[in-house]
Short mmCIF file of C-alpha atoms in Angstrom, two decimals:
data_model
loop_
_atom_site.label_atom_id
_atom_site.label_comp_id
_atom_site.label_asym_id
_atom_site.label_seq_id
_atom_site.Cartn_x
_atom_site.Cartn_y
_atom_site.Cartn_z
CA UNK A 1 10.16 12.90 11.20
CA UNK A 2 8.89 10.22 8.08
CA UNK A 3 5.74 10.21 8.45
CA UNK A 4 3.44 6.93 7.16
CA UNK A 5 0.94 7.40 4.87
CA UNK A 6 -2.48 6.30 4.62
CA UNK A 7 -3.63 4.32 3.01
CA UNK A 8 -5.59 5.94 -0.33
CA UNK A 9 -2.81 8.63 -0.34
CA UNK A 10 -0.33 10.08 -2.91
CA UNK A 11 3.18 9.77 -2.29
CA UNK A 12 5.38 12.06 -4.48
CA UNK A 13 9.52 10.31 -5.02
CA UNK A 14 11.93 13.72 -5.05
CA UNK A 15 13.71 12.27 -7.18
CA UNK A 16 11.81 11.13 -9.88
CA UNK A 17 10.12 14.36 -11.11
CA UNK A 18 6.28 13.29 -11.47
CA UNK A 19 6.43 10.41 -10.41
CA UNK A 20 4.05 9.19 -7.48
CA UNK A 21 2.17 6.21 -5.63
CA UNK A 22 -0.33 5.25 -4.04
CA UNK A 23 -1.87 1.93 -1.66
CA UNK A 24 -5.12 2.15 -3.00
CA UNK A 25 -8.73 -0.37 -2.57
CA UNK A 26 -8.12 -2.01 0.78
CA UNK A 27 -11.44 -4.38 0.79
CA UNK A 28 -11.87 -8.47 1.49
CA UNK A 29 -11.42 -10.18 -1.86
CA UNK A 30 -11.35 -13.86 -2.83
CA UNK A 31 -8.34 -14.73 -5.29
CA UNK A 32 -9.02 -15.19 -8.88
CA UNK A 33 -7.58 -18.55 -9.57
CA UNK A 34 -7.58 -19.97 -6.35
CA UNK A 35 -6.69 -20.16 -2.92
CA UNK A 36 -3.23 -20.94 -1.69
CA UNK A 37 -3.01 -24.17 0.25
CA UNK A 38 -0.72 -21.39 2.55
CA UNK A 39 -3.39 -19.71 3.21
CA UNK A 40 -6.22 -21.97 4.83
CA UNK A 41 -9.07 -20.53 7.43
CA UNK A 42 -7.13 -17.23 6.85
CA UNK A 43 -9.47 -14.54 5.44
CA UNK A 44 -8.55 -12.83 2.08
CA UNK A 45 -8.11 -9.49 1.12
CA UNK A 46 -6.62 -6.68 -1.98
CA UNK A 47 -4.88 -4.23 -2.56
CA UNK A 48 -3.69 -1.67 -5.72
CA UNK A 49 -0.37 -0.45 -6.23
CA UNK A 50 -0.67 2.38 -8.40
CA UNK A 51 2.22 4.23 -10.03
CA UNK A 52 1.78 7.36 -12.06
CA UNK A 53 3.68 9.61 -13.96
CA UNK A 54 3.24 13.69 -13.99
CA UNK A 55 5.66 13.82 -15.16
CA UNK A 56 7.90 15.24 -18.66
CA UNK A 57 9.31 11.93 -19.66
CA UNK A 58 8.43 8.38 -19.30
CA UNK A 59 9.85 6.12 -16.22
CA UNK A 60 10.80 1.82 -16.18
CA UNK A 61 8.75 1.16 -13.96
CA UNK A 62 9.06 -2.73 -11.30
CA UNK A 63 7.43 -3.74 -8.76
CA UNK A 64 7.82 -6.95 -7.99
CA UNK A 65 7.82 -9.90 -5.70
CA UNK A 66 10.31 -9.56 -2.91
CA UNK A 67 9.33 -5.11 -3.21
CA UNK A 68 5.86 -5.58 -1.54
CA UNK A 69 5.89 -6.54 2.22
CA UNK A 70 2.45 -6.98 4.54
CA UNK A 71 1.81 -7.33 8.44
CA UNK A 72 -0.73 -7.45 9.74
CA UNK A 73 -2.78 -6.78 13.37
CA UNK A 74 -0.83 -4.96 16.31
CA UNK A 75 1.71 -6.96 17.22
CA UNK A 76 3.14 -6.54 12.81
CA UNK A 77 2.63 -10.17 11.40
CA UNK A 78 3.52 -11.24 7.61
CA UNK A 79 0.31 -12.49 4.98
CA UNK A 80 0.53 -15.19 3.29
CA UNK A 81 0.63 -12.95 0.06
CA UNK A 82 -0.13 -15.28 -3.22
CA UNK A 83 2.23 -15.05 -5.12
CA UNK A 84 0.30 -16.71 -8.52
CA UNK A 85 -3.34 -14.69 -7.97
CA UNK A 86 -1.33 -11.93 -7.96
CA UNK A 87 -0.88 -9.05 -10.86
CA UNK A 88 2.53 -7.08 -10.31
CA UNK A 89 4.71 -3.94 -13.35
CA UNK A 90 7.52 -6.13 -14.22
CA UNK A 91 10.02 -3.58 -16.29
CA UNK A 92 6.85 -0.92 -17.66
CA UNK A 93 7.66 2.19 -19.41
CA UNK A 94 5.13 4.34 -17.44
CA UNK A 95 5.09 7.43 -19.35
CA UNK A 96 4.50 11.69 -18.93
CA UNK A 97 -0.11 10.78 -17.54
CA UNK A 98 -0.73 7.58 -17.61
CA UNK A 99 -0.17 5.45 -15.32
CA UNK A 100 0.29 1.18 -14.16
CA UNK A 101 -1.29 -0.95 -11.36
CA UNK A 102 0.11 -3.71 -9.41
CA UNK A 103 -3.05 -6.38 -7.48
CA UNK A 104 -1.86 -7.85 -4.91
CA UNK A 105 -4.03 -11.23 -2.76
CA UNK A 106 -2.76 -11.72 0.27
CA UNK A 107 -4.58 -13.77 4.23
CA UNK A 108 -4.20 -12.95 7.37
CA UNK A 109 -6.02 -14.16 11.06
CA UNK A 110 -9.24 -12.26 10.18
CA UNK A 111 -8.95 -10.42 13.85
CA UNK A 112 -5.10 -9.02 12.18
CA UNK A 113 -7.01 -7.18 9.25
CA UNK A 114 -8.13 -3.83 11.30
CA UNK A 115 -4.44 -3.16 11.35
CA UNK A 116 -2.78 -3.51 7.78
CA UNK A 117 0.36 -1.96 6.99
CA UNK A 118 2.01 -2.30 3.64
CA UNK A 119 5.57 -1.18 2.74
CA UNK A 120 6.53 -0.39 -0.81
CA UNK A 121 9.47 0.30 -2.37
CA UNK A 122 9.93 1.04 -5.98
CA UNK A 123 12.16 0.03 -8.34
CA UNK A 124 11.76 3.39 -10.40
CA UNK A 125 15.38 3.53 -14.11
CA UNK A 126 16.99 1.89 -12.55
CA UNK A 127 17.40 2.57 -8.97
CA UNK A 128 15.60 2.09 -5.82
CA UNK A 129 13.71 4.42 -3.98
CA UNK A 130 13.21 5.09 -0.71
CA UNK A 131 10.39 2.33 0.71
CA UNK A 132 7.13 3.95 1.77
CA UNK A 133 4.58 2.87 4.15
CA UNK A 134 1.14 3.13 3.97
CA UNK A 135 -1.14 2.25 7.33
CA UNK A 136 -5.16 1.59 6.93
CA UNK A 137 -7.56 -0.95 7.57
CA UNK A 138 -9.96 -3.78 6.73
CA UNK A 139 -13.27 -3.41 8.39
CA UNK A 140 -14.59 -6.93 8.71
CA UNK A 141 -15.32 -7.55 12.50
CA UNK A 142 -16.79 -4.30 12.33
CA UNK A 143 -20.07 -4.62 13.89
CA UNK A 144 -23.13 -1.97 13.04
CA UNK A 145 -23.33 -0.53 16.40
CA UNK A 146 -18.86 -0.62 16.61
CA UNK A 147 -18.57 1.57 12.69
CA UNK A 148 -21.47 3.41 14.19
CA UNK A 149 -19.76 4.49 18.18
CA UNK A 150 -15.78 4.69 16.18
CA UNK A 151 -17.49 6.95 13.67
CA UNK A 152 -19.10 9.55 16.46
CA UNK A 153 -15.78 8.94 18.26
CA UNK A 154 -12.29 8.31 16.81
CA UNK A 155 -13.31 8.30 13.15
CA UNK A 156 -11.19 5.04 12.50
CA UNK A 157 -7.51 4.60 11.58
CA UNK A 158 -6.83 6.90 8.38
CA UNK A 159 -7.91 9.70 12.29
CA UNK A 160 -6.44 8.01 14.59
CA UNK A 161 -2.80 8.20 12.27
CA UNK A 162 -3.57 11.97 11.87
CA UNK A 163 -4.00 12.55 14.96
CA UNK A 164 -1.31 11.14 16.68
CA UNK A 165 0.88 12.45 13.79
CA UNK A 166 -0.56 16.55 14.29
CA UNK A 167 -0.05 15.32 18.05
CA UNK A 168 3.44 15.18 16.76
CA UNK A 169 4.42 17.88 15.30
CA UNK A 170 2.48 20.57 17.30
CA UNK A 171 4.46 23.36 19.62
CA UNK A 172 5.34 21.68 23.50
CA UNK A 173 4.40 17.85 22.74
CA UNK A 174 6.84 15.52 23.36
CA UNK A 175 8.72 14.46 20.79
#
């Protein structure tokens, strides 16, 4: 079964020994070059995508527009990606024990930012990797009471995803 990653998790590529990637630091943030007109009335957020090489040879890595898809809310609506303010990895050689990080700025309706899905497809040495998904959310709307109640019962989105995946892999669970 294909299991989505939770924001912050590392994903290792079997085809590229030692290469791994993660989506992390999903947070509300204004873009450094000002707001895009297409994002009027929306709330901005940023996310980092880090590629790390723990192998013994270097990899040529590319992560640009078209290789990242960001969806928000329960209906999976497309977020407005601010290409002008985002920083991508454009044909960079990641040597052993080194990292390269892309910073993406996007915007969506504030109410939808509690559920953010980010899909990545790296290009490594002229080969395309499989698409991988990270799920997370921003606590922009969470009040103090909701946060206390949520942490006491469900533990947030990461806990919900983990519980779902655990239910799917337990013997006797419906498949």
